[in-house]
Short mmCIF file of C-alpha atoms and ligand atoms in Angstrom, two decimals:
data_model
loop_
_atom_site.label_atom_id
_atom_site.label_comp_id
_atom_site.label_asym_id
_atom_site.label_seq_id
_atom_site.Cartn_x
_atom_site.Cartn_y
_atom_site.Cartn_z
CA MET A 1 140.21 42.38 64.74
CA ILE A 2 137.43 41.47 67.35
CA ALA A 3 135.82 38.31 66.24
CA LEU A 4 132.71 38.93 63.77
CA SER A 5 130.86 36.18 62.06
CA LEU A 6 130.76 36.24 58.22
CA ALA A 7 127.05 37.03 58.44
CA GLU A 8 127.48 39.72 60.71
CA ILE A 9 130.14 41.29 58.47
CA ALA A 10 128.06 40.78 55.50
CA ALA A 11 125.24 42.51 57.25
CA VAL A 12 127.14 45.59 58.10
CA VAL A 13 128.93 46.02 54.88
CA GLY A 14 125.42 45.26 53.00
CA GLY A 15 127.32 42.56 51.05
CA GLN A 16 126.02 39.11 49.46
CA THR A 17 127.77 36.02 50.77
CA HIS A 18 129.17 33.33 48.18
CA ASP A 19 130.39 29.71 48.57
CA ILE A 20 130.11 30.23 52.33
CA PRO A 21 128.97 27.04 53.86
CA ASP A 22 128.79 28.31 57.27
CA PRO A 23 127.99 32.09 57.96
CA SER A 24 128.43 31.60 61.69
CA VAL A 25 132.30 31.02 60.93
CA GLN A 26 134.20 33.91 62.40
CA VAL A 27 136.83 36.24 61.27
CA THR A 28 139.34 36.46 64.28
CA GLY A 29 142.61 37.33 62.71
CA PRO A 30 143.49 40.63 60.92
CA VAL A 31 141.87 42.13 57.74
CA VAL A 32 144.37 42.51 55.24
CA ARG A 33 144.92 43.55 51.54
CA ASP A 34 148.27 41.97 50.84
CA SER A 35 148.26 38.29 50.42
CA ARG A 36 151.61 37.99 52.18
CA GLU A 37 150.02 39.26 55.36
CA VAL A 38 147.22 36.45 55.58
CA GLU A 39 147.23 34.88 58.85
CA PRO A 40 144.50 31.88 59.92
CA GLY A 41 141.29 33.70 60.54
CA SER A 42 142.07 36.49 58.37
CA LEU A 43 139.59 38.39 56.17
CA PHE A 44 141.36 39.21 52.95
CA ALA A 45 140.09 42.37 51.06
CA ALA A 46 140.45 41.95 47.46
CA PHE A 47 141.55 45.56 45.52
CA ALA A 48 142.14 45.48 42.08
CA GLY A 49 145.23 47.67 41.74
CA GLU A 50 147.08 48.90 38.46
CA ARG A 51 149.40 45.80 38.45
CA VAL A 52 147.64 43.15 40.55
CA ASP A 53 144.21 42.19 41.12
CA GLY A 54 143.84 41.06 44.62
CA HIS A 55 140.84 38.80 43.18
CA ASP A 56 143.30 36.59 41.56
CA PHE A 57 145.00 35.57 45.13
CA ALA A 58 141.39 34.51 46.36
CA GLN A 59 142.34 30.48 46.28
CA GLN A 60 145.99 31.33 47.61
CA VAL A 61 144.79 33.37 50.52
CA VAL A 62 142.05 30.87 51.80
CA GLU A 63 144.82 28.13 51.53
CA ALA A 64 146.80 30.25 53.82
CA GLY A 65 143.90 30.42 56.35
CA ALA A 66 141.79 33.63 55.42
CA VAL A 67 138.19 32.73 56.39
CA ALA A 68 136.88 34.43 53.39
CA VAL A 69 137.32 37.27 50.65
CA LEU A 70 135.82 40.83 50.76
CA ALA A 71 135.36 40.96 46.97
CA SER A 72 133.69 42.85 44.07
CA ARG A 73 132.68 39.43 42.42
CA PRO A 74 132.43 35.79 43.19
CA VAL A 75 135.84 34.18 43.48
CA GLY A 76 135.18 30.38 43.79
CA VAL A 77 136.04 30.58 47.44
CA PRO A 78 134.16 32.05 50.50
CA ALA A 79 133.56 35.52 49.83
CA ILE A 80 131.42 38.63 50.76
CA VAL A 81 130.43 40.23 47.56
CA VAL A 82 130.08 44.00 47.73
CA ALA A 83 129.66 46.71 45.20
CA ASP A 84 133.02 48.48 46.31
CA VAL A 85 135.46 46.99 48.51
CA GLN A 86 136.76 50.30 49.76
CA THR A 87 133.38 51.46 51.01
CA ALA A 88 132.67 48.15 52.53
CA LEU A 89 135.93 48.03 54.43
CA GLY A 90 135.03 51.61 55.76
CA ALA A 91 131.68 50.62 56.90
CA LEU A 92 133.07 47.50 58.65
CA ALA A 93 135.89 49.91 60.36
CA ARG A 94 133.07 52.36 61.52
CA HIS A 95 131.08 49.33 62.99
CA VAL A 96 134.32 47.79 64.83
CA VAL A 97 135.54 51.18 66.31
CA ARG A 98 131.97 51.87 67.67
CA ARG A 99 132.09 48.30 69.43
CA LEU A 100 135.40 48.88 70.75
CA GLY A 101 136.06 50.44 74.05
CA ALA A 102 138.78 52.24 72.89
CA THR A 103 139.87 55.91 73.05
CA LEU A 104 140.29 57.09 69.28
CA VAL A 105 143.09 59.74 68.65
CA ALA A 106 143.48 61.13 65.25
CA LEU A 107 146.06 63.48 63.93
CA THR A 108 146.79 65.38 61.00
CA GLY A 109 149.43 68.38 59.56
CA SER A 110 151.51 69.03 56.63
CA ALA A 111 154.58 67.61 58.07
CA GLY A 112 155.30 65.48 60.91
CA LYS A 113 152.36 63.29 60.91
CA THR A 114 153.96 59.74 61.20
CA SER A 115 156.71 60.79 63.42
CA THR A 116 154.18 62.27 65.91
CA LYS A 117 152.05 59.52 65.66
CA ASP A 118 154.80 57.09 66.39
CA LEU A 119 155.57 59.34 69.50
CA VAL A 120 151.86 59.47 70.55
CA ALA A 121 152.05 55.71 70.37
CA GLN A 122 154.99 55.04 72.29
CA VAL A 123 154.06 57.29 75.10
CA LEU A 124 150.36 56.00 75.26
CA ARG A 125 151.41 52.44 75.10
CA ARG A 126 153.16 52.42 78.51
CA LYS A 127 150.04 53.22 80.07
CA ALA A 128 147.53 51.07 78.03
CA PRO A 129 147.58 48.55 75.22
CA THR A 130 147.71 50.91 72.00
CA VAL A 131 147.20 50.12 68.27
CA PHE A 132 148.25 52.59 65.68
CA THR A 133 148.73 53.43 62.14
CA PRO A 134 151.86 51.33 60.85
CA GLY A 135 154.25 53.47 58.76
CA SER A 136 152.14 56.09 56.89
CA PHE A 137 149.05 54.03 55.85
CA ASN A 138 146.84 57.14 56.42
CA ASN A 139 144.48 57.04 53.67
CA GLU A 140 141.07 55.65 52.77
CA ILE A 141 142.07 52.22 52.66
CA GLY A 142 145.21 52.13 55.27
CA LEU A 143 143.07 53.90 58.03
CA PRO A 144 140.36 51.31 58.08
CA LEU A 145 142.64 48.35 58.07
CA THR A 146 144.32 50.00 61.15
CA ALA A 147 141.22 50.34 62.98
CA LEU A 148 140.37 46.72 62.27
CA SER A 149 143.59 45.58 63.77
CA ALA A 150 142.40 46.88 67.07
CA THR A 151 141.06 43.79 69.58
CA GLU A 152 139.07 43.70 72.78
CA GLU A 153 142.35 44.69 74.78
CA THR A 154 142.96 47.83 72.67
CA LYS A 155 142.52 51.00 74.96
CA PHE A 156 143.91 53.55 72.44
CA LEU A 157 143.59 53.71 68.99
CA VAL A 158 145.99 56.29 67.27
CA LEU A 159 145.43 57.07 63.74
CA GLU A 160 147.23 59.18 61.24
CA MET A 161 144.89 60.95 58.67
CA GLY A 162 146.17 62.45 55.51
CA ALA A 163 144.84 64.63 53.04
CA ARG A 164 145.17 65.88 49.70
CA GLY A 165 142.15 67.99 49.31
CA LEU A 166 138.86 69.16 50.99
CA GLY A 167 136.80 66.59 52.32
CA HIS A 168 139.32 63.94 52.65
CA ILE A 169 139.70 64.28 56.30
CA ARG A 170 135.94 64.23 56.83
CA TYR A 171 135.69 61.28 54.97
CA LEU A 172 138.10 59.48 57.19
CA THR A 173 136.72 61.04 60.56
CA GLY A 174 133.60 59.80 59.33
CA LEU A 175 134.97 56.11 59.50
CA THR A 176 136.64 56.41 62.57
CA PRO A 177 135.22 59.33 64.71
CA PRO A 178 138.19 60.37 67.27
CA ARG A 179 137.54 61.77 70.48
CA ILE A 180 140.77 63.38 70.46
CA GLY A 181 141.97 65.37 67.17
CA LEU A 182 145.49 66.67 66.98
CA VAL A 183 146.55 69.09 64.15
CA LEU A 184 150.28 69.39 64.14
CA ASN A 185 150.98 72.42 61.24
CA VAL A 186 149.88 73.65 58.24
CA GLY A 187 152.74 74.19 55.79
CA THR A 188 153.44 73.62 52.10
CA ALA A 189 153.28 70.05 51.72
CA HIS A 190 150.89 69.04 48.50
CA ILE A 191 150.09 73.00 48.22
CA GLY A 192 150.24 72.67 44.52
CA GLU A 193 147.36 70.13 44.84
CA PHE A 194 145.30 72.00 47.50
CA GLY A 195 145.77 75.59 45.82
CA GLY A 196 147.42 77.31 48.98
CA ARG A 197 147.94 77.42 52.58
CA GLU A 198 144.39 78.57 53.57
CA GLN A 199 142.86 75.67 51.64
CA ILE A 200 145.10 73.31 53.38
CA ALA A 201 144.21 74.74 56.80
CA GLN A 202 140.60 74.46 55.64
CA ALA A 203 141.23 70.71 54.97
CA LYS A 204 143.16 69.78 57.96
CA GLY A 205 140.68 71.70 60.15
CA GLU A 206 137.97 69.23 59.10
CA LEU A 207 139.54 66.87 61.79
CA VAL A 208 138.45 69.59 64.81
CA GLU A 209 135.19 70.00 63.42
CA ALA A 210 134.27 66.36 63.69
CA LEU A 211 135.22 66.36 67.29
CA PRO A 212 132.66 65.66 70.02
CA ALA A 213 131.75 68.67 72.15
CA ALA A 214 133.70 69.39 75.21
CA ASP A 215 131.11 67.83 77.44
CA ALA A 216 130.88 64.90 75.51
CA GLY A 217 134.73 64.54 75.95
CA GLY A 218 136.09 66.03 72.82
CA VAL A 219 139.66 67.50 72.94
CA ALA A 220 141.27 69.31 70.10
CA VAL A 221 144.88 69.41 70.51
CA LEU A 222 146.29 72.64 68.56
CA ASN A 223 149.72 73.76 67.78
CA ALA A 224 149.94 77.17 69.60
CA ASP A 225 152.97 78.33 67.49
CA ASP A 226 151.27 78.05 63.93
CA PRO A 227 148.62 80.73 63.34
CA LEU A 228 146.73 78.66 60.80
CA VAL A 229 146.31 75.61 63.43
CA ARG A 230 145.82 77.78 66.52
CA ALA A 231 142.92 79.35 64.59
CA MET A 232 141.34 76.23 64.38
CA ALA A 233 140.16 76.53 67.83
CA SER A 234 136.80 78.57 66.46
CA ARG A 235 135.98 75.34 64.20
CA THR A 236 135.53 73.04 67.14
CA LYS A 237 133.00 72.57 70.13
CA ALA A 238 135.65 70.15 71.67
CA LYS A 239 137.66 71.48 74.46
CA VAL A 240 140.90 73.07 72.95
CA LEU A 241 144.47 72.13 74.45
CA LEU A 242 147.28 74.13 73.21
CA PHE A 243 150.98 72.79 72.60
CA GLY A 244 153.92 74.83 71.62
CA GLU A 245 156.77 77.15 72.76
CA SER A 246 154.72 80.03 73.15
CA ALA A 247 153.79 81.18 76.63
CA GLU A 248 149.98 80.64 76.32
CA ALA A 249 150.49 76.98 75.32
CA ASP A 250 148.92 74.54 77.95
CA VAL A 251 151.75 72.03 77.19
CA ARG A 252 155.25 73.66 76.42
CA ALA A 253 158.85 73.32 76.10
CA GLU A 254 161.37 75.77 77.94
CA ASN A 255 165.06 75.89 77.32
CA VAL A 256 164.93 74.01 74.09
CA ARG A 257 168.46 73.24 72.66
CA LEU A 258 170.20 70.60 70.76
CA THR A 259 172.80 68.48 72.03
CA ASP A 260 175.77 68.48 70.16
CA SER A 261 174.55 65.28 68.49
CA GLY A 262 171.56 67.02 67.32
CA GLN A 263 169.08 65.48 69.69
CA PRO A 264 166.71 68.05 71.21
CA SER A 265 166.45 68.38 74.96
CA PHE A 266 163.98 70.73 76.86
CA ARG A 267 161.90 71.14 79.84
CA LEU A 268 158.52 69.81 79.54
CA HIS A 269 155.64 71.77 81.25
CA THR A 270 152.20 70.19 81.46
CA PRO A 271 149.18 71.29 83.75
CA SER A 272 150.47 68.73 85.82
CA GLY A 273 153.90 69.44 86.34
CA ALA A 274 157.31 69.62 84.65
CA SER A 275 160.10 67.22 83.67
CA ASP A 276 163.18 67.11 81.62
CA VAL A 277 163.39 65.55 78.14
CA THR A 278 166.29 64.73 76.11
CA MET A 279 165.29 62.97 72.99
CA ARG A 280 166.79 60.02 71.27
CA LEU A 281 165.56 61.49 67.64
CA TYR A 282 167.19 63.99 65.83
CA GLY A 283 166.28 67.49 64.79
CA GLU A 284 164.36 70.41 66.48
CA HIS A 285 161.38 69.59 64.54
CA HIS A 286 160.92 66.78 66.91
CA VAL A 287 160.18 69.34 69.85
CA SER A 288 156.90 70.26 68.34
CA ASN A 289 156.10 66.69 67.83
CA ALA A 290 157.00 65.82 71.16
CA LEU A 291 154.73 68.44 72.75
CA ALA A 292 151.92 67.51 70.60
CA ALA A 293 152.38 63.85 72.00
CA ALA A 294 152.47 65.08 75.63
CA ALA A 295 149.52 66.99 75.19
CA VAL A 296 147.26 64.21 74.23
CA ALA A 297 149.22 61.82 76.86
CA HIS A 298 148.31 64.57 79.38
CA GLU A 299 144.90 64.41 78.54
CA LEU A 300 144.71 60.90 78.86
CA GLY A 301 146.01 61.16 82.26
CA MET A 302 149.71 60.65 82.37
CA SER A 303 151.93 62.74 84.43
CA ALA A 304 154.78 64.71 83.10
CA GLU A 305 157.47 62.62 84.70
CA GLU A 306 155.71 59.35 82.68
CA ILE A 307 155.52 61.34 79.54
CA ALA A 308 159.05 62.76 79.79
CA THR A 309 160.71 59.67 80.31
CA ALA A 310 158.44 57.89 77.32
CA LEU A 311 159.64 60.94 75.10
CA SER A 312 163.29 60.43 76.28
CA GLU A 313 163.21 56.63 75.36
CA ALA A 314 161.26 56.80 72.03
CA GLY A 315 162.71 55.85 68.83
CA THR A 316 162.21 55.95 65.27
CA LEU A 317 159.39 53.41 64.25
CA SER A 318 159.06 54.40 60.69
CA ARG A 319 162.19 54.52 58.41
CA TRP A 320 164.21 57.04 56.52
CA ARG A 321 163.23 59.59 58.77
CA MET A 322 166.46 61.31 60.34
CA GLU A 323 167.93 57.72 60.55
CA VAL A 324 171.34 58.31 61.88
CA THR A 325 173.94 55.56 61.41
CA GLU A 326 177.59 55.69 62.32
CA ARG A 327 180.07 53.92 59.68
CA PRO A 328 182.88 52.14 61.07
CA ASP A 329 185.20 54.86 59.33
CA GLY A 330 183.45 57.59 61.40
CA VAL A 331 181.52 58.94 58.71
CA THR A 332 177.86 59.50 59.88
CA ILE A 333 174.84 59.00 57.56
CA VAL A 334 171.65 61.05 58.15
CA ASN A 335 168.86 59.28 56.07
CA ASP A 336 166.07 61.57 55.92
CA ALA A 337 165.08 60.54 52.37
CA TYR A 338 161.59 59.47 53.34
CA ASN A 339 160.23 63.05 52.40
CA ALA A 340 160.78 66.61 52.12
CA ASN A 341 159.16 70.10 52.23
CA PRO A 342 160.42 73.31 53.18
CA GLU A 343 159.68 73.26 56.86
CA SER A 344 161.56 69.69 57.11
CA MET A 345 164.23 70.81 54.88
CA ARG A 346 165.05 73.57 57.32
CA ALA A 347 164.76 71.38 60.32
CA ALA A 348 167.32 68.63 58.97
CA LEU A 349 169.77 70.96 57.79
CA ARG A 350 169.73 72.83 61.49
CA ALA A 351 170.15 69.32 62.92
CA LEU A 352 173.02 68.83 60.23
CA ALA A 353 174.69 71.79 61.79
CA ALA A 354 174.22 70.72 65.17
CA MET A 355 175.74 67.37 64.56
CA GLY A 356 178.44 68.46 62.49
CA GLN A 357 179.98 71.15 64.70
CA GLY A 358 183.76 70.68 64.24
CA ARG A 359 183.10 68.16 61.30
CA ARG A 360 182.70 68.61 57.70
CA THR A 361 179.10 68.40 56.78
CA TRP A 362 177.41 67.33 53.48
CA ALA A 363 173.68 68.20 52.52
CA VAL A 364 172.79 65.83 49.69
CA LEU A 365 169.28 67.27 48.75
CA GLY A 366 166.86 66.90 45.66
CA LYS A 367 163.91 68.55 45.04
CA MET A 368 160.73 69.07 47.12
CA ALA A 369 157.67 68.14 45.13
CA GLU A 370 154.36 69.54 44.95
CA LEU A 371 155.31 73.24 45.69
CA GLY A 372 153.25 74.95 42.75
CA ASP A 373 154.08 78.51 42.36
CA GLU A 374 156.39 78.65 45.32
CA ALA A 375 158.87 76.14 44.09
CA LEU A 376 161.49 78.17 42.58
CA ALA A 377 161.58 80.58 45.98
CA GLU A 378 161.41 77.65 48.22
CA HIS A 379 164.35 75.83 46.72
CA ASP A 380 166.42 78.92 46.60
CA ALA A 381 165.58 79.50 50.19
CA VAL A 382 166.69 76.17 51.22
CA GLY A 383 170.10 76.39 48.94
CA ARG A 384 170.57 79.91 50.94
CA LEU A 385 169.84 78.48 54.33
CA ALA A 386 172.53 75.40 53.66
CA VAL A 387 174.98 78.35 53.29
CA ARG A 388 173.96 80.45 56.30
CA LEU A 389 174.19 77.21 58.51
CA ASN A 390 177.64 76.63 57.38
CA VAL A 391 177.20 73.52 55.76
CA SER A 392 180.55 72.53 54.29
CA LYS A 393 179.24 71.25 50.91
CA LEU A 394 175.79 71.19 49.13
CA VAL A 395 175.13 68.48 46.53
CA ALA A 396 171.87 69.13 44.66
CA VAL A 397 170.89 65.87 43.06
CA GLY A 398 168.39 66.15 40.06
CA ASP A 399 167.37 68.34 37.38
CA ARG A 400 165.48 71.66 37.50
CA GLU A 401 164.59 72.08 41.26
CA ALA A 402 168.19 70.81 41.95
CA SER A 403 169.60 73.50 39.76
CA TRP A 404 167.40 76.16 41.94
CA LEU A 405 168.77 74.87 45.20
CA GLN A 406 172.44 74.82 43.87
CA LEU A 407 172.00 78.21 42.62
CA GLY A 408 170.35 79.55 45.81
CA ALA A 409 173.78 78.44 47.87
CA TYR A 410 175.78 80.02 45.11
CA ASN A 411 174.09 83.54 45.40
CA GLU A 412 174.36 83.42 49.18
CA GLY A 413 177.99 83.36 48.90
CA SER A 414 178.84 79.58 48.36
CA TRP A 415 181.23 79.28 45.20
CA GLY A 416 183.59 76.90 43.47
CA GLU A 417 183.25 73.60 45.13
CA GLU A 418 180.86 74.07 48.02
CA SER A 419 177.93 73.70 46.13
CA VAL A 420 177.59 71.39 43.29
CA HIS A 421 174.75 70.02 40.90
CA VAL A 422 174.85 66.48 39.78
CA SER A 423 172.18 64.85 37.42
CA ASP A 424 171.31 61.79 39.56
CA ALA A 425 171.51 59.71 42.55
CA GLN A 426 174.27 57.55 41.03
CA ALA A 427 176.45 60.60 40.30
CA ALA A 428 176.10 61.80 43.86
CA VAL A 429 177.14 58.31 45.31
CA ASP A 430 180.14 58.62 43.08
CA LEU A 431 181.14 61.95 44.11
CA LEU A 432 180.74 61.19 47.84
CA ARG A 433 182.66 57.98 47.61
CA SER A 434 185.47 59.62 46.34
CA GLU A 435 185.27 62.70 48.76
CA LEU A 436 184.02 61.46 52.08
CA ARG A 437 186.44 61.50 54.85
CA PRO A 438 186.30 60.11 58.30
CA GLY A 439 184.49 62.47 60.81
CA ASP A 440 181.93 63.72 58.01
CA VAL A 441 178.44 64.16 58.42
CA VAL A 442 176.07 63.72 55.56
CA LEU A 443 172.46 64.36 55.32
CA VAL A 444 170.36 62.75 52.43
CA LYS A 445 166.94 64.30 51.93
CA ALA A 446 164.41 65.01 49.10
CA SER A 447 160.73 64.32 48.27
CA ARG A 448 159.50 60.57 48.43
CA SER A 449 159.40 60.50 44.37
CA VAL A 450 163.34 61.41 44.14
CA GLY A 451 164.11 58.04 46.07
CA LEU A 452 167.43 59.59 47.59
CA GLU A 453 167.31 56.63 50.13
CA SER A 454 169.44 54.79 47.61
CA VAL A 455 172.07 57.26 48.38
CA ALA A 456 172.01 56.77 51.98
CA GLN A 457 171.92 53.11 51.37
CA ALA A 458 174.93 52.99 48.86
CA LEU A 459 177.09 55.08 51.15
CA LEU A 460 176.34 52.76 53.84
CA ALA A 461 177.12 49.70 52.01
CA THR A 462 180.42 51.43 51.11
CA GLY A 463 181.32 51.48 54.57
CA ALA A 464 181.06 47.89 54.97
CA GLU A 465 179.08 46.46 57.92
CA GLY A 466 178.67 49.77 59.57
CA GLU A 467 176.61 49.29 62.99
CA VAL A 468 173.42 50.39 62.76
CA ALA A 469 172.89 53.12 65.54
CA ALA A 470 169.81 53.94 63.59
CA ARG A 471 166.82 55.03 66.00
N1 LIG B 501 157.15 68.91 62.86
C1 LIG B 501 157.82 68.84 61.60
N2 LIG B 501 158.10 69.97 61.15
C2 LIG B 501 158.75 69.89 59.73
N3 LIG B 501 159.09 68.91 59.50
C3 LIG B 501 159.02 67.68 60.24
C4 LIG B 501 158.32 67.73 61.34
N4 LIG B 501 158.36 66.40 61.89
C5 LIG B 501 158.80 65.47 60.76
N5 LIG B 501 159.43 66.21 59.98
C6 LIG B 501 160.01 65.82 58.82
O1 LIG B 501 159.00 65.68 57.77
C7 LIG B 501 159.60 64.76 56.91
C8 LIG B 501 158.13 63.66 56.90
O2 LIG B 501 158.00 63.10 58.24
P1 LIG B 501 156.67 62.26 58.54
O3 LIG B 501 156.79 62.24 60.14
O4 LIG B 501 157.01 61.18 57.73
O5 LIG B 501 155.39 63.43 58.28
P2 LIG B 501 154.37 62.89 57.55
O6 LIG B 501 153.71 61.76 58.01
O7 LIG B 501 153.37 63.95 57.77
O8 LIG B 501 154.53 62.86 55.95
C9 LIG B 501 160.64 64.00 57.49
O9 LIG B 501 161.63 64.53 56.56
C10 LIG B 501 160.89 64.39 58.79
O10 LIG B 501 162.09 64.84 59.14
MG1 LIG B 502 152.91 59.93 57.10
#
């Protein structure tokens, strides 16, 4: 964090100082909520969670070098006591980003936020010091913590913003007002909670409503290929920059194809030129993510060549998203178990099909959560797509939704042993251990709650010390 005295922080968050002998002492280290991440100079934010209460760690974090605790009650060590720690954290983040000279880039969407945020950061950091959301810390706590990790040197702050309902993005943009706002797509993630696609669009579009006007530098980066995102142009005063494969996009891809290993390759066009990209990431869905990142980078002054080079070299920074590992016996494991929704299921299956040409392909799939009324139809459609793409074997893991996946495949013309339904992850592992042959490609994917990464991990352990070619 930029250095701030405890007195200054207390004033910003409207808190009372307790047990602080010298309020001019500065916080110089990161603001953290996990006691294990405390460094000398840190401010520790004490949250009372379901299982642990951060206040219980007050003594320990101060011994580890924390300057003070941001707390909701006195804790016997230096503390700034506030009514609500989350609100205080937000206020501190707002104060700090206002003082930073950094350009704030925020992004949201139904699928691909984390992948795209990682791409944006990997492109921008070639130009100037960049701080970005670690993993998926995109909520009302993760966002301020990320913003607070910026320093005086930071030029670009790239923030993932998640929403599970109306008003969420508006709250987040209130904490860290972006100059550039990117909306990736409006899909079906959390549709059950939102109540429908229109509502999701309404919620995601709060990002572009929060942008400054065009003459004040505001830029809305919108997906030209997604009608609900494209339509957000009317909800912003910012300049609109479109990305996508459609001809009207300002930043677009031509000659998109997947290499034999499932990696997208295309010619990138930006208003400043064109250049070829071959990605290290797997799956066609990354084309859209890459174009989004390219649009942001273009806006921030990077040339098409610089952007293309950065996109071609970018790797996976966050785990279990199309993480490809070759086992020594020639079996390829594609671990995309981080999460799933209908769009990403389709993209992953297409990548599997591309990677699996001439090889046996396995799709080990579990349920896609939170689909509301569309759950049956969407699982059925994914099962059918697996057959249409000629996936050799579908292993549907879990109960009700898995049976819909398997039934979809069955009804599309897969029969006998080409699609199977197993009860749980262990059953899937047992089946695969006995059936996998050298050369097979295995995709593992389901919603987060299913925890199918355990299947990928077990399969990798089976193959002994597989060289991790994960990117
Ligand atoms: N543009 C995209 N369209 C559809 N699915 C995507 C896209 N980008 C990534 N995915 C897939 O969606 C899942 C979640 O990706 P992630 O980047 O973590 O998104 P988010 O942060 O929005 O949850 C992964 O399985 C990934 O492969
Ligand atoms: Mg995420």
